Amino acid sequence: MNTEQALMQRSDSKCELCSSAEHLAVFPVAPYGDDDAERCVMSCQACREQLADGSELDVNRWHSLNDTAWSPIPPVQVLSYRLLARLSEHAWAQDLREMVYLDDEVKEWAVATELTASDDREPCRDSNGVQLAAGDSVVLIKDLDVKGTSFVGKRGTSVRNISLTNNPEHIEGRINGTRIVIISAFVKKTN
């Protein structure tokens, strides 16, 4: 059985990202370019166009990630995680990305291109100089007043599944259910 046949069988002849049954083709998930079914998804033409680097995402199309992100298939999990990262300006995508659990190996695969795509930027570092990546967990090293809210982020508070920003001195994370920008010098990376 070739890759396309294996993916058609696995996907029930539908796009594994949006469930469309039109214009299906094999889509290798970066950084892999091979035709191994374990590293590819079956996707429709519209999804392939949206997955292209630098393409603008149609937010309404990707509400399907509410279902797709929970797929047990690793390449589908990877693409869902990456798409949610690209959509992180929308609260629903941020919330979903924070809820999704990925095995360590799958998470490494998912963030592999995020890291290489940002190589031209200055890396974001914690208070100890350790490089931070999207999806890392950190702990606050001092109490922080959170502007626009009535609470203080207490020292020792854990912030999981952080997002990087365009500013290497800032990260985004959720404290007390509120998504905030945190100065990276006030956090320490955890395992």
JSON list of C-alpha atoms in Angstrom, two decimals:
[
{"chain": "A", "resi": 1, "resn": "MET", "atom": "CA", "xyz": [0.00, 0.00, 0.00]},
{"chain": "A", "resi": 2, "resn": "ASN", "atom": "CA", "xyz": [1.50, 3.38, -0.98]},
{"chain": "A", "resi": 3, "resn": "THR", "atom": "CA", "xyz": [1.42, 6.52, 1.18]},
{"chain": "A", "resi": 4, "resn": "GLU", "atom": "CA", "xyz": [-1.60, 8.05, -0.52]},
{"chain": "A", "resi": 5, "resn": "GLN", "atom": "CA", "xyz": [-3.64, 4.85, -0.15]},
{"chain": "A", "resi": 6, "resn": "ALA", "atom": "CA", "xyz": [-2.62, 4.54, 3.52]},
{"chain": "A", "resi": 7, "resn": "LEU", "atom": "CA", "xyz": [-3.62, 8.14, 4.21]},
{"chain": "A", "resi": 8, "resn": "MET", "atom": "CA", "xyz": [-6.91, 7.83, 2.34]},
{"chain": "A", "resi": 9, "resn": "GLN", "atom": "CA", "xyz": [-7.75, 4.79, 4.46]},
{"chain": "A", "resi": 10, "resn": "ARG", "atom": "CA", "xyz": [-6.63, 6.47, 7.71]},
{"chain": "A", "resi": 11, "resn": "SER", "atom": "CA", "xyz": [-8.57, 9.67, 6.94]},
{"chain": "A", "resi": 12, "resn": "ASP", "atom": "CA", "xyz": [-11.67, 7.97, 5.54]},
{"chain": "A", "resi": 13, "resn": "SER", "atom": "CA", "xyz": [-11.04, 9.91, 2.29]},
{"chain": "A", "resi": 14, "resn": "LYS", "atom": "CA", "xyz": [-11.34, 13.31, 4.00]},
{"chain": "A", "resi": 15, "resn": "CYS", "atom": "CA", "xyz": [-8.98, 16.15, 4.82]},
{"chain": "A", "resi": 16, "resn": "GLU", "atom": "CA", "xyz": [-7.53, 15.39, 8.25]},
{"chain": "A", "resi": 17, "resn": "LEU", "atom": "CA", "xyz": [-7.65, 19.08, 9.17]},
{"chain": "A", "resi": 18, "resn": "CYS", "atom": "CA", "xyz": [-11.08, 20.26, 8.01]},
{"chain": "A", "resi": 19, "resn": "SER", "atom": "CA", "xyz": [-12.94, 17.08, 6.88]},
{"chain": "A", "resi": 20, "resn": "SER", "atom": "CA", "xyz": [-13.39, 18.30, 3.29]},
{"chain": "A", "resi": 21, "resn": "ALA", "atom": "CA", "xyz": [-13.55, 15.52, 0.70]},
{"chain": "A", "resi": 22, "resn": "GLU", "atom": "CA", "xyz": [-12.45, 17.65, -2.28]},
{"chain": "A", "resi": 23, "resn": "HIS", "atom": "CA", "xyz": [-9.02, 18.01, -3.95]},
{"chain": "A", "resi": 24, "resn": "LEU", "atom": "CA", "xyz": [-7.17, 15.75, -1.51]},
{"chain": "A", "resi": 25, "resn": "ALA", "atom": "CA", "xyz": [-3.42, 15.21, -1.64]},
{"chain": "A", "resi": 26, "resn": "VAL", "atom": "CA", "xyz": [-0.57, 14.05, 0.60]},
{"chain": "A", "resi": 27, "resn": "PHE", "atom": "CA", "xyz": [0.99, 16.87, 2.63]},
{"chain": "A", "resi": 28, "resn": "PRO", "atom": "CA", "xyz": [4.37, 16.12, 4.29]},
{"chain": "A", "resi": 29, "resn": "VAL", "atom": "CA", "xyz": [4.73, 17.77, 7.71]},
{"chain": "A", "resi": 30, "resn": "ALA", "atom": "CA", "xyz": [7.97, 19.79, 8.02]},
{"chain": "A", "resi": 31, "resn": "PRO", "atom": "CA", "xyz": [10.79, 19.34, 8.65]},
{"chain": "A", "resi": 32, "resn": "TYR", "atom": "CA", "xyz": [10.21, 16.01, 6.91]},
{"chain": "A", "resi": 33, "resn": "GLY", "atom": "CA", "xyz": [9.78, 15.99, 3.17]},
{"chain": "A", "resi": 34, "resn": "ASP", "atom": "CA", "xyz": [9.38, 12.28, 2.64]},
{"chain": "A", "resi": 35, "resn": "ASP", "atom": "CA", "xyz": [6.29, 10.29, 1.80]},
{"chain": "A", "resi": 36, "resn": "ASP", "atom": "CA", "xyz": [6.12, 8.25, 5.00]},
{"chain": "A", "resi": 37, "resn": "ALA", "atom": "CA", "xyz": [2.45, 8.11, 6.08]},
{"chain": "A", "resi": 38, "resn": "GLU", "atom": "CA", "xyz": [3.55, 8.60, 9.69]},
{"chain": "A", "resi": 39, "resn": "ARG", "atom": "CA", "xyz": [4.96, 12.02, 8.75]},
{"chain": "A", "resi": 40, "resn": "CYS", "atom": "CA", "xyz": [2.22, 13.21, 6.40]},
{"chain": "A", "resi": 41, "resn": "VAL", "atom": "CA", "xyz": [-1.45, 14.15, 6.46]},
{"chain": "A", "resi": 42, "resn": "MET", "atom": "CA", "xyz": [-4.16, 13.96, 3.85]},
{"chain": "A", "resi": 43, "resn": "SER", "atom": "CA", "xyz": [-5.27, 17.53, 3.20]},
{"chain": "A", "resi": 44, "resn": "CYS", "atom": "CA", "xyz": [-7.49, 19.46, 0.82]},
{"chain": "A", "resi": 45, "resn": "GLN", "atom": "CA", "xyz": [-6.21, 22.16, -1.50]},
{"chain": "A", "resi": 46, "resn": "ALA", "atom": "CA", "xyz": [-7.62, 25.00, 0.63]},
{"chain": "A", "resi": 47, "resn": "CYS", "atom": "CA", "xyz": [-5.79, 23.73, 3.73]},
{"chain": "A", "resi": 48, "resn": "ARG", "atom": "CA", "xyz": [-2.54, 23.23, 1.79]},
{"chain": "A", "resi": 49, "resn": "GLU", "atom": "CA", "xyz": [-2.71, 26.83, 0.57]},
{"chain": "A", "resi": 50, "resn": "GLN", "atom": "CA", "xyz": [-3.27, 28.07, 4.12]},
{"chain": "A", "resi": 51, "resn": "LEU", "atom": "CA", "xyz": [-0.38, 25.96, 5.45]},
{"chain": "A", "resi": 52, "resn": "ALA", "atom": "CA", "xyz": [2.11, 27.63, 3.09]},
{"chain": "A", "resi": 53, "resn": "ASP", "atom": "CA", "xyz": [4.69, 29.76, 4.89]},
{"chain": "A", "resi": 54, "resn": "GLY", "atom": "CA", "xyz": [3.69, 33.40, 5.05]},
{"chain": "A", "resi": 55, "resn": "SER", "atom": "CA", "xyz": [0.11, 32.81, 3.94]},
{"chain": "A", "resi": 56, "resn": "GLU", "atom": "CA", "xyz": [-2.60, 34.66, 5.78]},
{"chain": "A", "resi": 57, "resn": "LEU", "atom": "CA", "xyz": [-4.91, 32.38, 7.70]},
{"chain": "A", "resi": 58, "resn": "ASP", "atom": "CA", "xyz": [-8.68, 32.43, 7.31]},
{"chain": "A", "resi": 59, "resn": "VAL", "atom": "CA", "xyz": [-9.64, 32.33, 10.98]},
{"chain": "A", "resi": 60, "resn": "ASN", "atom": "CA", "xyz": [-13.14, 30.97, 10.33]},
{"chain": "A", "resi": 61, "resn": "ARG", "atom": "CA", "xyz": [-11.71, 27.98, 8.43]},
{"chain": "A", "resi": 62, "resn": "TRP", "atom": "CA", "xyz": [-9.60, 26.94, 11.41]},
{"chain": "A", "resi": 63, "resn": "HIS", "atom": "CA", "xyz": [-12.35, 26.70, 14.00]},
{"chain": "A", "resi": 64, "resn": "SER", "atom": "CA", "xyz": [-12.22, 23.04, 12.94]},
{"chain": "A", "resi": 65, "resn": "LEU", "atom": "CA", "xyz": [-9.09, 22.82, 15.12]},
{"chain": "A", "resi": 66, "resn": "ASN", "atom": "CA", "xyz": [-11.44, 22.48, 18.10]},
{"chain": "A", "resi": 67, "resn": "ASP", "atom": "CA", "xyz": [-11.84, 18.87, 16.94]},
{"chain": "A", "resi": 68, "resn": "THR", "atom": "CA", "xyz": [-8.62, 18.32, 15.00]},
{"chain": "A", "resi": 69, "resn": "ALA", "atom": "CA", "xyz": [-6.31, 19.28, 17.88]},
{"chain": "A", "resi": 70, "resn": "TRP", "atom": "CA", "xyz": [-7.48, 16.20, 19.79]},
{"chain": "A", "resi": 71, "resn": "SER", "atom": "CA", "xyz": [-6.55, 13.76, 17.02]},
{"chain": "A", "resi": 72, "resn": "PRO", "atom": "CA", "xyz": [-4.44, 10.77, 18.15]},
{"chain": "A", "resi": 73, "resn": "ILE", "atom": "CA", "xyz": [-2.39, 11.00, 14.92]},
{"chain": "A", "resi": 74, "resn": "PRO", "atom": "CA", "xyz": [0.98, 12.73, 15.51]},
{"chain": "A", "resi": 75, "resn": "PRO", "atom": "CA", "xyz": [1.32, 14.67, 12.21]},
{"chain": "A", "resi": 76, "resn": "VAL", "atom": "CA", "xyz": [-2.24, 16.00, 12.64]},
{"chain": "A", "resi": 77, "resn": "GLN", "atom": "CA", "xyz": [-1.38, 17.02, 16.23]},
{"chain": "A", "resi": 78, "resn": "VAL", "atom": "CA", "xyz": [1.76, 18.81, 14.98]},
{"chain": "A", "resi": 79, "resn": "LEU", "atom": "CA", "xyz": [-0.07, 20.81, 12.32]},
{"chain": "A", "resi": 80, "resn": "SER", "atom": "CA", "xyz": [-2.90, 21.66, 14.72]},
{"chain": "A", "resi": 81, "resn": "TYR", "atom": "CA", "xyz": [-0.41, 22.92, 17.32]},
{"chain": "A", "resi": 82, "resn": "ARG", "atom": "CA", "xyz": [1.44, 25.03, 14.73]},
{"chain": "A", "resi": 83, "resn": "LEU", "atom": "CA", "xyz": [-1.78, 26.50, 13.38]},
{"chain": "A", "resi": 84, "resn": "LEU", "atom": "CA", "xyz": [-2.95, 27.38, 16.87]},
{"chain": "A", "resi": 85, "resn": "ALA", "atom": "CA", "xyz": [0.39, 29.15, 17.42]},
{"chain": "A", "resi": 86, "resn": "ARG", "atom": "CA", "xyz": [-0.15, 31.17, 14.23]},
{"chain": "A", "resi": 87, "resn": "LEU", "atom": "CA", "xyz": [-3.66, 32.05, 15.43]},
{"chain": "A", "resi": 88, "resn": "SER", "atom": "CA", "xyz": [-2.55, 32.94, 18.97]},
{"chain": "A", "resi": 89, "resn": "GLU", "atom": "CA", "xyz": [-3.91, 36.49, 18.70]},
{"chain": "A", "resi": 90, "resn": "HIS", "atom": "CA", "xyz": [-7.38, 34.96, 19.01]},
{"chain": "A", "resi": 91, "resn": "ALA", "atom": "CA", "xyz": [-8.45, 33.95, 22.53]},
{"chain": "A", "resi": 92, "resn": "TRP", "atom": "CA", "xyz": [-10.08, 30.67, 21.43]},
{"chain": "A", "resi": 93, "resn": "ALA", "atom": "CA", "xyz": [-6.83, 29.55, 19.76]},
{"chain": "A", "resi": 94, "resn": "GLN", "atom": "CA", "xyz": [-4.72, 30.52, 22.79]},
{"chain": "A", "resi": 95, "resn": "ASP", "atom": "CA", "xyz": [-7.05, 28.64, 25.12]},
{"chain": "A", "resi": 96, "resn": "LEU", "atom": "CA", "xyz": [-7.11, 25.54, 22.93]},
{"chain": "A", "resi": 97, "resn": "ARG", "atom": "CA", "xyz": [-3.33, 25.48, 22.51]},
{"chain": "A", "resi": 98, "resn": "GLU", "atom": "CA", "xyz": [-2.90, 25.67, 26.28]},
{"chain": "A", "resi": 99, "resn": "MET", "atom": "CA", "xyz": [-5.29, 22.75, 26.81]},
{"chain": "A", "resi": 100, "resn": "VAL", "atom": "CA", "xyz": [-3.82, 20.42, 24.18]},
{"chain": "A", "resi": 101, "resn": "TYR", "atom": "CA", "xyz": [-1.42, 17.80, 25.48]},
{"chain": "A", "resi": 102, "resn": "LEU", "atom": "CA", "xyz": [1.36, 16.53, 23.25]},
{"chain": "A", "resi": 103, "resn": "ASP", "atom": "CA", "xyz": [3.84, 13.77, 24.02]},
{"chain": "A", "resi": 104, "resn": "ASP", "atom": "CA", "xyz": [7.39, 15.13, 24.36]},
{"chain": "A", "resi": 105, "resn": "GLU", "atom": "CA", "xyz": [8.50, 13.73, 21.00]},
{"chain": "A", "resi": 106, "resn": "VAL", "atom": "CA", "xyz": [5.47, 15.18, 19.20]},
{"chain": "A", "resi": 107, "resn": "LYS", "atom": "CA", "xyz": [5.93, 18.56, 20.91]},
{"chain": "A", "resi": 108, "resn": "GLU", "atom": "CA", "xyz": [9.58, 18.67, 19.81]},
{"chain": "A", "resi": 109, "resn": "TRP", "atom": "CA", "xyz": [8.41, 18.02, 16.26]},
{"chain": "A", "resi": 110, "resn": "ALA", "atom": "CA", "xyz": [5.71, 20.69, 16.55]},
{"chain": "A", "resi": 111, "resn": "VAL", "atom": "CA", "xyz": [8.06, 23.42, 17.76]},
{"chain": "A", "resi": 112, "resn": "ALA", "atom": "CA", "xyz": [10.97, 22.41, 15.48]},
{"chain": "A", "resi": 113, "resn": "THR", "atom": "CA", "xyz": [9.96, 24.79, 12.70]},
{"chain": "A", "resi": 114, "resn": "GLU", "atom": "CA", "xyz": [8.88, 27.50, 15.15]},
{"chain": "A", "resi": 115, "resn": "LEU", "atom": "CA", "xyz": [12.45, 27.56, 16.44]},
{"chain": "A", "resi": 116, "resn": "THR", "atom": "CA", "xyz": [14.07, 27.54, 13.01]},
{"chain": "A", "resi": 117, "resn": "ALA", "atom": "CA", "xyz": [11.67, 30.17, 11.71]},
{"chain": "A", "resi": 118, "resn": "SER", "atom": "CA", "xyz": [12.72, 32.55, 14.48]},
{"chain": "A", "resi": 119, "resn": "ASP", "atom": "CA", "xyz": [16.49, 31.95, 14.18]},
{"chain": "A", "resi": 120, "resn": "ASP", "atom": "CA", "xyz": [16.98, 35.38, 12.61]},
{"chain": "A", "resi": 121, "resn": "ARG", "atom": "CA", "xyz": [15.55, 37.07, 15.72]},
{"chain": "A", "resi": 122, "resn": "GLU", "atom": "CA", "xyz": [17.30, 37.55, 19.01]},
{"chain": "A", "resi": 123, "resn": "PRO", "atom": "CA", "xyz": [16.39, 34.63, 21.32]},
{"chain": "A", "resi": 124, "resn": "CYS", "atom": "CA", "xyz": [14.13, 35.17, 24.32]},
{"chain": "A", "resi": 125, "resn": "ARG", "atom": "CA", "xyz": [15.93, 34.37, 27.58]},
{"chain": "A", "resi": 126, "resn": "ASP", "atom": "CA", "xyz": [14.83, 33.94, 31.19]},
{"chain": "A", "resi": 127, "resn": "SER", "atom": "CA", "xyz": [16.44, 35.56, 34.25]},
{"chain": "A", "resi": 128, "resn": "ASN", "atom": "CA", "xyz": [19.26, 32.99, 34.17]},
{"chain": "A", "resi": 129, "resn": "GLY", "atom": "CA", "xyz": [19.99, 33.44, 30.46]},
{"chain": "A", "resi": 130, "resn": "VAL", "atom": "CA", "xyz": [18.32, 30.16, 29.47]},
{"chain": "A", "resi": 131, "resn": "GLN", "atom": "CA", "xyz": [16.68, 30.35, 26.04]},
{"chain": "A", "resi": 132, "resn": "LEU", "atom": "CA", "xyz": [12.89, 30.12, 26.10]},
{"chain": "A", "resi": 133, "resn": "ALA", "atom": "CA", "xyz": [10.76, 28.50, 23.40]},
{"chain": "A", "resi": 134, "resn": "ALA", "atom": "CA", "xyz": [7.04, 28.54, 22.69]},
{"chain": "A", "resi": 135, "resn": "GLY", "atom": "CA", "xyz": [5.31, 25.95, 24.88]},
{"chain": "A", "resi": 136, "resn": "ASP", "atom": "CA", "xyz": [7.85, 26.11, 27.73]},
{"chain": "A", "resi": 137, "resn": "SER", "atom": "CA", "xyz": [6.81, 26.43, 31.37]},
{"chain": "A", "resi": 138, "resn": "VAL", "atom": "CA", "xyz": [8.21, 29.16, 33.61]},
{"chain": "A", "resi": 139, "resn": "VAL", "atom": "CA", "xyz": [7.93, 30.34, 37.22]},
{"chain": "A", "resi": 140, "resn": "LEU", "atom": "CA", "xyz": [7.70, 33.98, 38.31]},
{"chain": "A", "resi": 141, "resn": "ILE", "atom": "CA", "xyz": [10.74, 35.02, 40.34]},
{"chain": "A", "resi": 142, "resn": "LYS", "atom": "CA", "xyz": [9.12, 38.14, 41.85]},
{"chain": "A", "resi": 143, "resn": "ASP", "atom": "CA", "xyz": [5.65, 39.48, 42.57]},
{"chain": "A", "resi": 144, "resn": "LEU", "atom": "CA", "xyz": [4.23, 41.28, 39.53]},
{"chain": "A", "resi": 145, "resn": "ASP", "atom": "CA", "xyz": [1.39, 43.80, 39.48]},
{"chain": "A", "resi": 146, "resn": "VAL", "atom": "CA", "xyz": [-0.83, 42.85, 36.55]},
{"chain": "A", "resi": 147, "resn": "LYS", "atom": "CA", "xyz": [-2.03, 46.03, 34.85]},
{"chain": "A", "resi": 148, "resn": "GLY", "atom": "CA", "xyz": [-5.73, 46.17, 34.11]},
{"chain": "A", "resi": 149, "resn": "THR", "atom": "CA", "xyz": [-6.60, 43.54, 36.75]},
{"chain": "A", "resi": 150, "resn": "SER", "atom": "CA", "xyz": [-7.13, 43.42, 40.47]},
{"chain": "A", "resi": 151, "resn": "PHE", "atom": "CA", "xyz": [-4.57, 40.70, 41.21]},
{"chain": "A", "resi": 152, "resn": "VAL", "atom": "CA", "xyz": [-0.83, 40.32, 41.64]},
{"chain": "A", "resi": 153, "resn": "GLY", "atom": "CA", "xyz": [1.15, 37.54, 40.01]},
{"chain": "A", "resi": 154, "resn": "LYS", "atom": "CA", "xyz": [2.85, 36.06, 43.08]},
{"chain": "A", "resi": 155, "resn": "ARG", "atom": "CA", "xyz": [6.44, 34.88, 43.14]},
{"chain": "A", "resi": 156, "resn": "GLY", "atom": "CA", "xyz": [6.56, 31.13, 42.48]},
{"chain": "A", "resi": 157, "resn": "THR", "atom": "CA", "xyz": [3.45, 31.15, 40.27]},
{"chain": "A", "resi": 158, "resn": "SER", "atom": "CA", "xyz": [3.81, 28.65, 37.43]},
{"chain": "A", "resi": 159, "resn": "VAL", "atom": "CA", "xyz": [2.99, 29.78, 33.90]},
{"chain": "A", "resi": 160, "resn": "ARG", "atom": "CA", "xyz": [2.64, 26.87, 31.47]},
{"chain": "A", "resi": 161, "resn": "ASN", "atom": "CA", "xyz": [2.69, 26.78, 27.69]},
{"chain": "A", "resi": 162, "resn": "ILE", "atom": "CA", "xyz": [4.11, 30.27, 27.12]},
{"chain": "A", "resi": 163, "resn": "SER", "atom": "CA", "xyz": [4.05, 32.02, 23.76]},
{"chain": "A", "resi": 164, "resn": "LEU", "atom": "CA", "xyz": [6.87, 34.12, 22.37]},
{"chain": "A", "resi": 165, "resn": "THR", "atom": "CA", "xyz": [6.30, 37.63, 21.07]},
{"chain": "A", "resi": 166, "resn": "ASN", "atom": "CA", "xyz": [8.13, 39.73, 18.51]},
{"chain": "A", "resi": 167, "resn": "ASN", "atom": "CA", "xyz": [9.97, 41.39, 21.40]},
{"chain": "A", "resi": 168, "resn": "PRO", "atom": "CA", "xyz": [12.65, 39.04, 22.81]},
{"chain": "A", "resi": 169, "resn": "GLU", "atom": "CA", "xyz": [12.21, 40.64, 26.25]},
{"chain": "A", "resi": 170, "resn": "HIS", "atom": "CA", "xyz": [8.54, 39.64, 26.50]},
{"chain": "A", "resi": 171, "resn": "ILE", "atom": "CA", "xyz": [6.59, 36.39, 26.69]},
{"chain": "A", "resi": 172, "resn": "GLU", "atom": "CA", "xyz": [2.87, 35.76, 26.93]},
{"chain": "A", "resi": 173, "resn": "GLY", "atom": "CA", "xyz": [1.24, 33.44, 29.41]},
{"chain": "A", "resi": 174, "resn": "ARG", "atom": "CA", "xyz": [-1.89, 32.87, 31.44]},
{"chain": "A", "resi": 175, "resn": "ILE", "atom": "CA", "xyz": [-2.12, 33.75, 35.14]},
{"chain": "A", "resi": 176, "resn": "ASN", "atom": "CA", "xyz": [-5.43, 33.38, 37.00]},
{"chain": "A", "resi": 177, "resn": "GLY", "atom": "CA", "xyz": [-7.16, 32.74, 33.67]},
{"chain": "A", "resi": 178, "resn": "THR", "atom": "CA", "xyz": [-5.96, 36.02, 32.19]},
{"chain": "A", "resi": 179, "resn": "ARG", "atom": "CA", "xyz": [-3.51, 36.12, 29.28]},
{"chain": "A", "resi": 180, "resn": "ILE", "atom": "CA", "xyz": [-0.81, 38.68, 29.99]},
{"chain": "A", "resi": 181, "resn": "VAL", "atom": "CA", "xyz": [2.57, 39.86, 28.70]},
{"chain": "A", "resi": 182, "resn": "ILE", "atom": "CA", "xyz": [5.42, 39.11, 31.11]},
{"chain": "A", "resi": 183, "resn": "ILE", "atom": "CA", "xyz": [8.95, 40.51, 31.01]},
{"chain": "A", "resi": 184, "resn": "SER", "atom": "CA", "xyz": [11.18, 37.48, 30.45]},
{"chain": "A", "resi": 185, "resn": "ALA", "atom": "CA", "xyz": [13.76, 38.76, 32.99]},
{"chain": "A", "resi": 186, "resn": "PHE", "atom": "CA", "xyz": [11.16, 38.10, 35.73]},
{"chain": "A", "resi": 187, "resn": "VAL", "atom": "CA", "xyz": [10.76, 34.38, 35.04]},
{"chain": "A", "resi": 188, "resn": "LYS", "atom": "CA", "xyz": [12.80, 31.21, 35.35]},
{"chain": "A", "resi": 189, "resn": "LYS", "atom": "CA", "xyz": [12.36, 28.23, 33.00]},
{"chain": "A", "resi": 190, "resn": "THR", "atom": "CA", "xyz": [11.15, 24.98, 34.58]},
{"chain": "A", "resi": 191, "resn": "ASN", "atom": "CA", "xyz": [11.34, 21.43, 33.27]}
]
